[in-house]
PDB file of C-alpha atoms in Angstrom:
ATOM      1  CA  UNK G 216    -221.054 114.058  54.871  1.00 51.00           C
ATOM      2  CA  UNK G 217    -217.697 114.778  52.861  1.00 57.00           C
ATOM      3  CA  UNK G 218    -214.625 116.557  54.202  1.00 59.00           C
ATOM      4  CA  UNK G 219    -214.680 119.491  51.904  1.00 56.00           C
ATOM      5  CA  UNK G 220    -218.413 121.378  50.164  1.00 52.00           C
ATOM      6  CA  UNK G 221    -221.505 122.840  51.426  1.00 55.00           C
ATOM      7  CA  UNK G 222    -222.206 120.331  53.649  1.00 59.00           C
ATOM      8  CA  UNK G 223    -219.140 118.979  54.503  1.00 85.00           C
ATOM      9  CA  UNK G 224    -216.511 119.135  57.835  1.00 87.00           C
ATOM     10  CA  UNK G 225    -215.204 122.314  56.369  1.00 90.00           C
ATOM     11  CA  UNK G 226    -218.335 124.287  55.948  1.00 90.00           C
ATOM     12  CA  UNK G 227    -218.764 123.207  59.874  1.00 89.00           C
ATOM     13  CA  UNK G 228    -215.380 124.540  61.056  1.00 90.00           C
ATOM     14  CA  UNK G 229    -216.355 127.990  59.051  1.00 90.00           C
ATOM     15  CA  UNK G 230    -219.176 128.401  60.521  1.00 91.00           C
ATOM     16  CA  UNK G 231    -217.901 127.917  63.661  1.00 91.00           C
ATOM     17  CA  UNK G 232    -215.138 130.529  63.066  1.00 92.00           C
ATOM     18  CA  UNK G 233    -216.116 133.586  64.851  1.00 94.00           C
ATOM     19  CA  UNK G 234    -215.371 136.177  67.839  1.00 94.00           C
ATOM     20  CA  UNK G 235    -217.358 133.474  70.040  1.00 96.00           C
ATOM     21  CA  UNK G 236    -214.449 130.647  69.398  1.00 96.00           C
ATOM     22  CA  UNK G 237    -211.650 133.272  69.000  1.00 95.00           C
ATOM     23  CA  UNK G 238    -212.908 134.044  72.924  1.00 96.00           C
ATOM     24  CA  UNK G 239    -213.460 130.377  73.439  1.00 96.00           C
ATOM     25  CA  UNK G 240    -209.970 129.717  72.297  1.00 96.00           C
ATOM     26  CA  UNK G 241    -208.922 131.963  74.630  1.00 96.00           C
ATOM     27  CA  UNK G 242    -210.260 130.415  77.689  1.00 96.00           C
ATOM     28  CA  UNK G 243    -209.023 127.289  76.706  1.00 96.00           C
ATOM     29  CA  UNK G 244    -205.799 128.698  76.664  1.00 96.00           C
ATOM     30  CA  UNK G 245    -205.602 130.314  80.121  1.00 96.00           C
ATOM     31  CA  UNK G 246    -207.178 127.115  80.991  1.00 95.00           C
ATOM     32  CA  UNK G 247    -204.355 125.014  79.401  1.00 94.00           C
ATOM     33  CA  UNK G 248    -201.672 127.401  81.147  1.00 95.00           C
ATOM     34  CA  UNK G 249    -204.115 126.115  84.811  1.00 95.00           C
ATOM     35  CA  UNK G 250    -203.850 122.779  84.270  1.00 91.00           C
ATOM     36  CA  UNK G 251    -200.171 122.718  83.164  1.00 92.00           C
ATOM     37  CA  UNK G 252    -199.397 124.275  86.652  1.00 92.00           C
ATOM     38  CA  UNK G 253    -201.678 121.917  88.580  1.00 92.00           C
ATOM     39  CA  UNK G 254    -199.806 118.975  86.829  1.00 87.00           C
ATOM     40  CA  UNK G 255    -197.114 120.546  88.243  1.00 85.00           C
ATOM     41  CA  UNK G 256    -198.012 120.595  91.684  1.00 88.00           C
ATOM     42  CA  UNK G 257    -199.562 116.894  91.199  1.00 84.00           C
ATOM     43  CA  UNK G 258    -196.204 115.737  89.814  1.00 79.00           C
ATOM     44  CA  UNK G 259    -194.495 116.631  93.498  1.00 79.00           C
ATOM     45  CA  UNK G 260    -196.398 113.898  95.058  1.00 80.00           C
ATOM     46  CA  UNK G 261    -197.335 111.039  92.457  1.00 75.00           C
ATOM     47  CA  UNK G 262    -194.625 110.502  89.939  1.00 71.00           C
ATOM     48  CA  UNK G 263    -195.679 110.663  86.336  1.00 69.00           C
ATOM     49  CA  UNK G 264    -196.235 106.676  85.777  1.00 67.00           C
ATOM     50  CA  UNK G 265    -194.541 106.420  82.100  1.00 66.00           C
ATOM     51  CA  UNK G 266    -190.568 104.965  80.993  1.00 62.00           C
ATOM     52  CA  UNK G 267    -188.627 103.707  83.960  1.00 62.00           C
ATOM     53  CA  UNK G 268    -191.148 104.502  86.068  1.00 63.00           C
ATOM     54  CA  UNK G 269    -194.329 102.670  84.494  1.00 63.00           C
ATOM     55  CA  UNK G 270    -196.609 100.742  86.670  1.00 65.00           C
ATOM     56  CA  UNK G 271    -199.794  98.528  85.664  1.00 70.00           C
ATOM     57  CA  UNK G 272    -201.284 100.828  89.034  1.00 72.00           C
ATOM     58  CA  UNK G 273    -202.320 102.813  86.098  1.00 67.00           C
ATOM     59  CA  UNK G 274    -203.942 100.447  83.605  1.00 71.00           C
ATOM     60  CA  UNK G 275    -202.416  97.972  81.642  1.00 84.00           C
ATOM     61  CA  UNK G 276    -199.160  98.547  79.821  1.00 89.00           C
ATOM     62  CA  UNK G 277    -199.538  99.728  75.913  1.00 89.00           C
ATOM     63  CA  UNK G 278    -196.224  98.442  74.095  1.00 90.00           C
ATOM     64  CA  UNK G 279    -193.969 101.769  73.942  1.00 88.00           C
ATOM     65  CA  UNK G 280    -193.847 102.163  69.869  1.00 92.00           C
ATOM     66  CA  UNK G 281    -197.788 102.099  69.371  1.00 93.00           C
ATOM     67  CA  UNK G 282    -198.321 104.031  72.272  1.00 92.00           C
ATOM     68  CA  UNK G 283    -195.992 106.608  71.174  1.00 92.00           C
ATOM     69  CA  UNK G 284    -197.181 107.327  67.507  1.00 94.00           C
ATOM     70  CA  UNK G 285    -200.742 106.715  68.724  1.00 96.00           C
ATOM     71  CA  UNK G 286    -200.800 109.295  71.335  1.00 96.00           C
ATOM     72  CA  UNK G 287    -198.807 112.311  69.655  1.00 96.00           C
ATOM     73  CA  UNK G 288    -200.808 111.326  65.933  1.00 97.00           C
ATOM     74  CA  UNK G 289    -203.661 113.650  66.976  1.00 97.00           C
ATOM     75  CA  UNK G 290    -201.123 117.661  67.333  1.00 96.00           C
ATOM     76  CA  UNK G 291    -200.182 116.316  63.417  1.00 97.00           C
ATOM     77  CA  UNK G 292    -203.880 114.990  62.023  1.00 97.00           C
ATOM     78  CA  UNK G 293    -205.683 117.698  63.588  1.00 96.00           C
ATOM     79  CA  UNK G 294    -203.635 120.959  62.437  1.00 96.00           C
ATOM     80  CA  UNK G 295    -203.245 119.375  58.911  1.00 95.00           C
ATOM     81  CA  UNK G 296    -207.540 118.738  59.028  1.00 95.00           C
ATOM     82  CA  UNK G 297    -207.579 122.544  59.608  1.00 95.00           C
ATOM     83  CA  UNK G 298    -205.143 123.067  56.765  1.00 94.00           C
ATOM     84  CA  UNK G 299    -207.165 121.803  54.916  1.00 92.00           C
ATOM     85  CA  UNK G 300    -210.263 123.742  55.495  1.00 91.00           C
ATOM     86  CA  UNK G 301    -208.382 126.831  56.153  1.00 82.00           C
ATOM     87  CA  UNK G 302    -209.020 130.125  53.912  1.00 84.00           C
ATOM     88  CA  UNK G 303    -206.510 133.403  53.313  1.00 87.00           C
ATOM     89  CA  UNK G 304    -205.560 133.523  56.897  1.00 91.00           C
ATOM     90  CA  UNK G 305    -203.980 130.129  56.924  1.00 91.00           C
ATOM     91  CA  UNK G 306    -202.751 129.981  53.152  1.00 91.00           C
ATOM     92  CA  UNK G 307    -200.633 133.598  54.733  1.00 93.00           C
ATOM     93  CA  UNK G 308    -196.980 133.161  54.636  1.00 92.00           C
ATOM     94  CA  UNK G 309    -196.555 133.660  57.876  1.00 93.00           C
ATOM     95  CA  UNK G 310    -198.991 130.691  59.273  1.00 94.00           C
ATOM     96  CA  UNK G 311    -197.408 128.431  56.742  1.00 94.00           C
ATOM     97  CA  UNK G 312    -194.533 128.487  57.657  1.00 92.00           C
ATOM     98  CA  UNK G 313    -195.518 128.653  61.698  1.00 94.00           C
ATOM     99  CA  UNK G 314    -197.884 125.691  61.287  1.00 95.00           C
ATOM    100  CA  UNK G 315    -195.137 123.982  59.364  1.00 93.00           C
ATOM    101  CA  UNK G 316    -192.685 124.283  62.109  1.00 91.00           C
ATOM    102  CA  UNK G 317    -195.378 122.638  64.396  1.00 94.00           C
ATOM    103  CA  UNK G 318    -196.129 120.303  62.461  1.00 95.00           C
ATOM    104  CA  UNK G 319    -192.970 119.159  61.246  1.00 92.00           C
ATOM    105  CA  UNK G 320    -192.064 118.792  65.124  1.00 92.00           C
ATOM    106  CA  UNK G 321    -194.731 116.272  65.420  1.00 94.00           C
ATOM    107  CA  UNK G 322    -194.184 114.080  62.609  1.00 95.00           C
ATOM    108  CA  UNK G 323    -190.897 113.328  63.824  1.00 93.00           C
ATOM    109  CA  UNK G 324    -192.693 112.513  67.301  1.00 91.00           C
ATOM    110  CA  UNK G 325    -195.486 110.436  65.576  1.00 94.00           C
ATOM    111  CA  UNK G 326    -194.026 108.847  62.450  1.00 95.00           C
ATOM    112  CA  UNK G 327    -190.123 108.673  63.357  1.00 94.00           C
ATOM    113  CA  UNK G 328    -189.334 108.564  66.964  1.00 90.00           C
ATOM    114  CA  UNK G 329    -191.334 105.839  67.339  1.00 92.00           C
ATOM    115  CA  UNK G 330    -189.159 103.525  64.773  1.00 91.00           C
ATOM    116  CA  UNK G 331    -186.260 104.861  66.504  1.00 89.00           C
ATOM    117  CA  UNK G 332    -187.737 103.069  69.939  1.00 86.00           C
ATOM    118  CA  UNK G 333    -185.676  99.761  70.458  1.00 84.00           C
ATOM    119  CA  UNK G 334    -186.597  98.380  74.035  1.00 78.00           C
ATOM    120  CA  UNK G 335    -188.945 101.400  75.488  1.00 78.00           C
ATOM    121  CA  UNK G 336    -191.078 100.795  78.431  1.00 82.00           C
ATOM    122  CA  UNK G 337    -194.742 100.408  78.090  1.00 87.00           C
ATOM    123  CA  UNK G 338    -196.475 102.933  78.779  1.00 87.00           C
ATOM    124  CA  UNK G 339    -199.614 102.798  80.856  1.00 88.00           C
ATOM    125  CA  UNK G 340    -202.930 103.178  79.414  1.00 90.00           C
ATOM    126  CA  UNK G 341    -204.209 105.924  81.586  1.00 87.00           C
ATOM    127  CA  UNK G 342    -200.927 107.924  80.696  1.00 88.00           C
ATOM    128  CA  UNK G 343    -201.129 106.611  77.165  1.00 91.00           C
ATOM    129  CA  UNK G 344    -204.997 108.253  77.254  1.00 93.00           C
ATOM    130  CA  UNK G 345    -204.010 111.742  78.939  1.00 91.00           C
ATOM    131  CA  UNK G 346    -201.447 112.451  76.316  1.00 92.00           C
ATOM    132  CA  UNK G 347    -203.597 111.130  73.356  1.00 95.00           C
ATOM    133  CA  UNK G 348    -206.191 114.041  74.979  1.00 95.00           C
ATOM    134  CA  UNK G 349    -203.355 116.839  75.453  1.00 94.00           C
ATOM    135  CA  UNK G 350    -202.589 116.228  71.430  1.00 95.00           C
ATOM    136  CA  UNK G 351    -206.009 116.545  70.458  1.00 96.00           C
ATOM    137  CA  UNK G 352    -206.691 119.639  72.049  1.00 96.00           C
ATOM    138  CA  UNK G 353    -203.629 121.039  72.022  1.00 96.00           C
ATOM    139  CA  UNK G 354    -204.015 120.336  68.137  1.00 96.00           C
ATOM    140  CA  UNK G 355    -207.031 121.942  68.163  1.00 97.00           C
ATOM    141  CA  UNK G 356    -205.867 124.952  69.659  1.00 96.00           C
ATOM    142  CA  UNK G 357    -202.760 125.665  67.863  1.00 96.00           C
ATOM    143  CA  UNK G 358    -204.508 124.512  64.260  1.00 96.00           C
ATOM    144  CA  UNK G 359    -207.480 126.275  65.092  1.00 96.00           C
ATOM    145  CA  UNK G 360    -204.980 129.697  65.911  1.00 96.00           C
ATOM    146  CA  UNK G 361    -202.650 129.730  62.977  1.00 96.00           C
ATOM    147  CA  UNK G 362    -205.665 128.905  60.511  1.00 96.00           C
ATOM    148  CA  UNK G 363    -208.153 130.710  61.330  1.00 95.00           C
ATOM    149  CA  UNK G 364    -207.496 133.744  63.755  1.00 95.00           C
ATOM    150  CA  UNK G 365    -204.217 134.235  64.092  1.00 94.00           C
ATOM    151  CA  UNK G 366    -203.076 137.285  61.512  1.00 94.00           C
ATOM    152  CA  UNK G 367    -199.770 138.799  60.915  1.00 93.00           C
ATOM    153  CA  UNK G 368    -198.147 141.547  58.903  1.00 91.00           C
ATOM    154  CA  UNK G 369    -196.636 141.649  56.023  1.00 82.00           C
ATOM    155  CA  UNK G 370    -193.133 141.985  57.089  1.00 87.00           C
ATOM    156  CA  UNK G 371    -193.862 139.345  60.064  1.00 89.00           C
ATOM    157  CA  UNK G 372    -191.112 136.624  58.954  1.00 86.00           C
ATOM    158  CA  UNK G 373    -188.623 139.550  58.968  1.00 87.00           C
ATOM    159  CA  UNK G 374    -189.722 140.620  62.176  1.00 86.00           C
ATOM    160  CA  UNK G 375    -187.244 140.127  65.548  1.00 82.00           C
ATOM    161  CA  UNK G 376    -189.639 138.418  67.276  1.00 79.00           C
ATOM    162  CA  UNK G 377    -190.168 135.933  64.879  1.00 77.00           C
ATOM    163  CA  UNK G 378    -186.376 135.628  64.057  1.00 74.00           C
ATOM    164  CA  UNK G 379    -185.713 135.146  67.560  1.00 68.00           C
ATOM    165  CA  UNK G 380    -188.308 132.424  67.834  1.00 71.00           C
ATOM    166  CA  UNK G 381    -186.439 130.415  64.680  1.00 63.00           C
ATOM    167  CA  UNK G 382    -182.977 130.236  66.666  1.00 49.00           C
ATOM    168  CA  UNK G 383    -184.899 128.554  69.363  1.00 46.00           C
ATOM    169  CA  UNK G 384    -185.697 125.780  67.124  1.00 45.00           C
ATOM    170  CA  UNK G 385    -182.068 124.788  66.749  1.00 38.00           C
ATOM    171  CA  UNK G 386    -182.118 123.604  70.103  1.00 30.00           C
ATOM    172  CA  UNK G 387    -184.510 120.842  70.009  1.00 27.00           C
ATOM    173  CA  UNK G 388    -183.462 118.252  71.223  1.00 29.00           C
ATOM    174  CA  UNK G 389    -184.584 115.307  73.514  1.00 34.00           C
ATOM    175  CA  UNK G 390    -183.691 116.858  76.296  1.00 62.00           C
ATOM    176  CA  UNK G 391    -186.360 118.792  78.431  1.00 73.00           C
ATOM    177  CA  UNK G 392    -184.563 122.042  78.091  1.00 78.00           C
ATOM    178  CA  UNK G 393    -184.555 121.600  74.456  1.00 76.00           C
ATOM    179  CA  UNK G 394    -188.057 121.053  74.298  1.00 81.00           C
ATOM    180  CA  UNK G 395    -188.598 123.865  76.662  1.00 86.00           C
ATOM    181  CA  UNK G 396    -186.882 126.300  74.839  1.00 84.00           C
ATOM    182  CA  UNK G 397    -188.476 124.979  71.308  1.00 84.00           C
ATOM    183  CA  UNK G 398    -191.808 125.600  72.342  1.00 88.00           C
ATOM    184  CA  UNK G 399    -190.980 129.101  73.999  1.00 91.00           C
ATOM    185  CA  UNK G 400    -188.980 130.003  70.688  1.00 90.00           C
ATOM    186  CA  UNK G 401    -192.385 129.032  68.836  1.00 92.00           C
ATOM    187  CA  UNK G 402    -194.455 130.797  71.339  1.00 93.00           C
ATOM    188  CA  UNK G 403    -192.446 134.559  70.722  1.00 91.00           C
ATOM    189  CA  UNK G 404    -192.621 133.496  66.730  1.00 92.00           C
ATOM    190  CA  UNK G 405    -196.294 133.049  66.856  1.00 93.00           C
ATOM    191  CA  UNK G 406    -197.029 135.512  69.383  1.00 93.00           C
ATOM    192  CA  UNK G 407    -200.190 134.145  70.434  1.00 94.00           C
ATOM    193  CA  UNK G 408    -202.372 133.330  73.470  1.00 93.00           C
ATOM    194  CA  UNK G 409    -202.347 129.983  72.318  1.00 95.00           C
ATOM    195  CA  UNK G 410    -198.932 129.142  72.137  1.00 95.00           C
ATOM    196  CA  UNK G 411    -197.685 130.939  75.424  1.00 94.00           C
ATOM    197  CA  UNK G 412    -200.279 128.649  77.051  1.00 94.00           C
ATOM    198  CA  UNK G 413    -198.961 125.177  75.045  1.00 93.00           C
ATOM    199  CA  UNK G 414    -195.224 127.048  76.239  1.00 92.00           C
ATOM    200  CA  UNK G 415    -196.176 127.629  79.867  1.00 93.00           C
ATOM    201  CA  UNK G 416    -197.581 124.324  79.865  1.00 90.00           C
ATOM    202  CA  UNK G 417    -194.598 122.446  78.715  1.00 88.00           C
ATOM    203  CA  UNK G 418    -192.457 124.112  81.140  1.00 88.00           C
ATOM    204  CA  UNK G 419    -194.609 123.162  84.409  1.00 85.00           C
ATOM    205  CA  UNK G 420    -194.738 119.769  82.919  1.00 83.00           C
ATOM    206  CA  UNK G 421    -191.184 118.506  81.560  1.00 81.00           C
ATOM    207  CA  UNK G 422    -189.966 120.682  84.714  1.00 80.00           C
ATOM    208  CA  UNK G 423    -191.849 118.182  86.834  1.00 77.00           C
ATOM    209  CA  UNK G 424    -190.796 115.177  84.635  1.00 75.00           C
ATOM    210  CA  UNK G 425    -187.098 116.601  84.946  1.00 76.00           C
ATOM    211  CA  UNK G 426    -187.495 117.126  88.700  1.00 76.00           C
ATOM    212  CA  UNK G 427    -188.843 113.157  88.587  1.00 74.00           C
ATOM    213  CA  UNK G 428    -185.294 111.885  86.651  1.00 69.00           C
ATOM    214  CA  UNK G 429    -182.948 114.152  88.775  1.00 72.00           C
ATOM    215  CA  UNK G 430    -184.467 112.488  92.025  1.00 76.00           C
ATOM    216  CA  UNK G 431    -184.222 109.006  91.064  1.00 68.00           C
ATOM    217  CA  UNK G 432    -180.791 110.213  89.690  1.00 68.00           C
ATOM    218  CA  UNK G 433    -179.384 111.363  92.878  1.00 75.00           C
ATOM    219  CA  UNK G 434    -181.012 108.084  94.825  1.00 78.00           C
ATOM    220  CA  UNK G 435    -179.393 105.638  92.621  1.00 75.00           C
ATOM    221  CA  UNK G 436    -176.408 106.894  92.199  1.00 74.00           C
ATOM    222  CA  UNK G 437    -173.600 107.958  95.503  1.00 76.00           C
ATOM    223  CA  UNK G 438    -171.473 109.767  93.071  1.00 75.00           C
ATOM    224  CA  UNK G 439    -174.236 111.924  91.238  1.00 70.00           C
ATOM    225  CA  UNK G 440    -172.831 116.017  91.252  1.00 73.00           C
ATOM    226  CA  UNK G 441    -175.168 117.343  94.291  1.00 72.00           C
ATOM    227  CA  UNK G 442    -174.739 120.624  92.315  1.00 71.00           C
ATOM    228  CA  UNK G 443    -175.889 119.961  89.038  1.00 72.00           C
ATOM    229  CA  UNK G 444    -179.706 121.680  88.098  1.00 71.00           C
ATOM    230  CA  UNK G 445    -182.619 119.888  86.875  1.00 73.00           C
ATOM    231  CA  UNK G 446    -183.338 121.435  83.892  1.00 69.00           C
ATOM    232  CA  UNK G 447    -182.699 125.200  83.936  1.00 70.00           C
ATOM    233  CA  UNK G 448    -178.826 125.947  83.442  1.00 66.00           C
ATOM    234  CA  UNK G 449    -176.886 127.922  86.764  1.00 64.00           C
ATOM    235  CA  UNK G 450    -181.065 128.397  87.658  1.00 67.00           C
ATOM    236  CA  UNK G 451    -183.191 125.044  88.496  1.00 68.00           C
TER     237      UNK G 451
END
C-alpha cells in the first residue's frame, strides 16, 4: 500500500475525514484537557521521574539525546504525514502558516535540542514511553485540526486574535513560562478546541514540573528568595 493514490494512506485519512472524527477530535480534546489536570494532581505526590530527578524505579535509563529526539519525533512526523495528504483546507494560508509555527517548534525539539544536550540525564523508559505517546496523539490532533477541519477566513492572518497569538511566540523560551505562554499564544491564533486542550494541558503539566524544581530549589538551597513564584509572575 503506497503513501499517496487510490489505495494508499491518504485515501484512508480522507475517508476518515468526516463530522464523526471532527466530533471524535473533539472528545479527544476535552479528554486531553482531563488528563492534563489529573497529571497535575498526580504530580503533587510522585515527582515526574525525568532530569535531576530520574530513577531506574521507572524502567531503565534511555541515554538523554536519543530519548529526546525519539520521543518529541512523532508532533513533527505526524503533522507533516497529514500535510501531505491534506486538500484545500490545509494548502489555506492560514493553516500553513499555523501548522508551520507548530511544526517548526518541534523540529528544534526533535532535530536540534537534542545536539545541543552535553551531559543530560537519562531519562527513564516509562517517561521516555509517555511522552513518545503525548507526541503522537497530540500530533494527531493538532495535524489532523489544521489539515483537515480547521477553516478560517480570508482576512484570518490579519485578524487580532491571530496577531496576538504571533507575539506570544517571541517568548519561547526554555523556561516553563515561555512554553506556557507559546502554546496559549498558538492556542488564541488557531482558535481551536484542539489547541486550547494541547494549551490547558501544558499549563497543568510544566506547572507541576515547575512546582517539582521550585521545591527541590528551596530544599537545597538556605538562601533561595522564599518569595519568588513558580512559574506565574506576581501570581504562582
Amino acid at each position: 500500500m503506497g503513501f499517496a493514490g487510490d489505495g494508499g494512506v491518504c485515501a484512508l485519512w480522507r475517508r476518515a475525514a468526516g463530522p464523526e472524527e471532527r466530533r471524535l477530535l473533539e472528545l479527544f480534546s476535552y479528554g486531553l484537557m482531563a488528563l492534563g489536570a489529573a497529571s497535575a494532581l498526580l504530580l503533587c505526590f510522585i515527582p515526574m521521574p525525568y532530569g535531576r530527578y530520574s530513577s531506574r524505579r521507572f524502567g531503565c535509563l534511555v541515554p538523554a539525546r536519543p530519548a529526546w529526539a525519539l520521543q518529541e519525533l512523532p508532533s513533527l512526523l505526524v503533522p507533516l504525514g497529514l500535510a501531505a495528504c491534506g486538500g484545500a483546507v490545509a494548502a489555506a494560508r492560514p493553516n500553513c502558516v499555523l501548522l508551520g509555527c507548530f511544526l517548526l517548534h518541534y523540529a528544534h525539539r526533535a532535530l536540534i535540542f537534542p545536539l545541543l544536550i552535553r551531559e543530560g540525564k537519562p531519562t527513564p523508559f516509562f517517561t521516555f514511553v509517555l511522552a513518545l505517546l503525548f507526541c503522537a496523539f497530540n500530533g494527531y490532533l493538532q495535524g489532523r485540526s489544521l489539515t483537515t477541519y480547521a477553516i478560517y477566513p480570508a482576512g484570518w492572518l490579519g485578524d487580532s486574535r491571530f496577531i496576538t497569538g504571533g507575539m506570544f511566540e517571541y517568548v519561547s523560551g526554555a523556561n516553563f513560562f515561555g512554553e506556557i505562554l507559546e502554546w496559549f499564544g498558538f492556542a488564541l491564533a488557531c482558535y481551536t478546541i484542539e489547541s486550547l486542550a494541547f494549551a490547558l494541558c501544558t499549563l497543568f503539566i510544566l506547572g507541576s514540573r515547575a512546582r517539582q524544581h521550585h521545591k527541590w530549589y528551596l530544599e537545597k538551597f538556605e538562601d533561595y528568595p522564599k518569595d519568588r513564584k513558580i512559574v506565574i509572575p506576581f501570581l504562582y
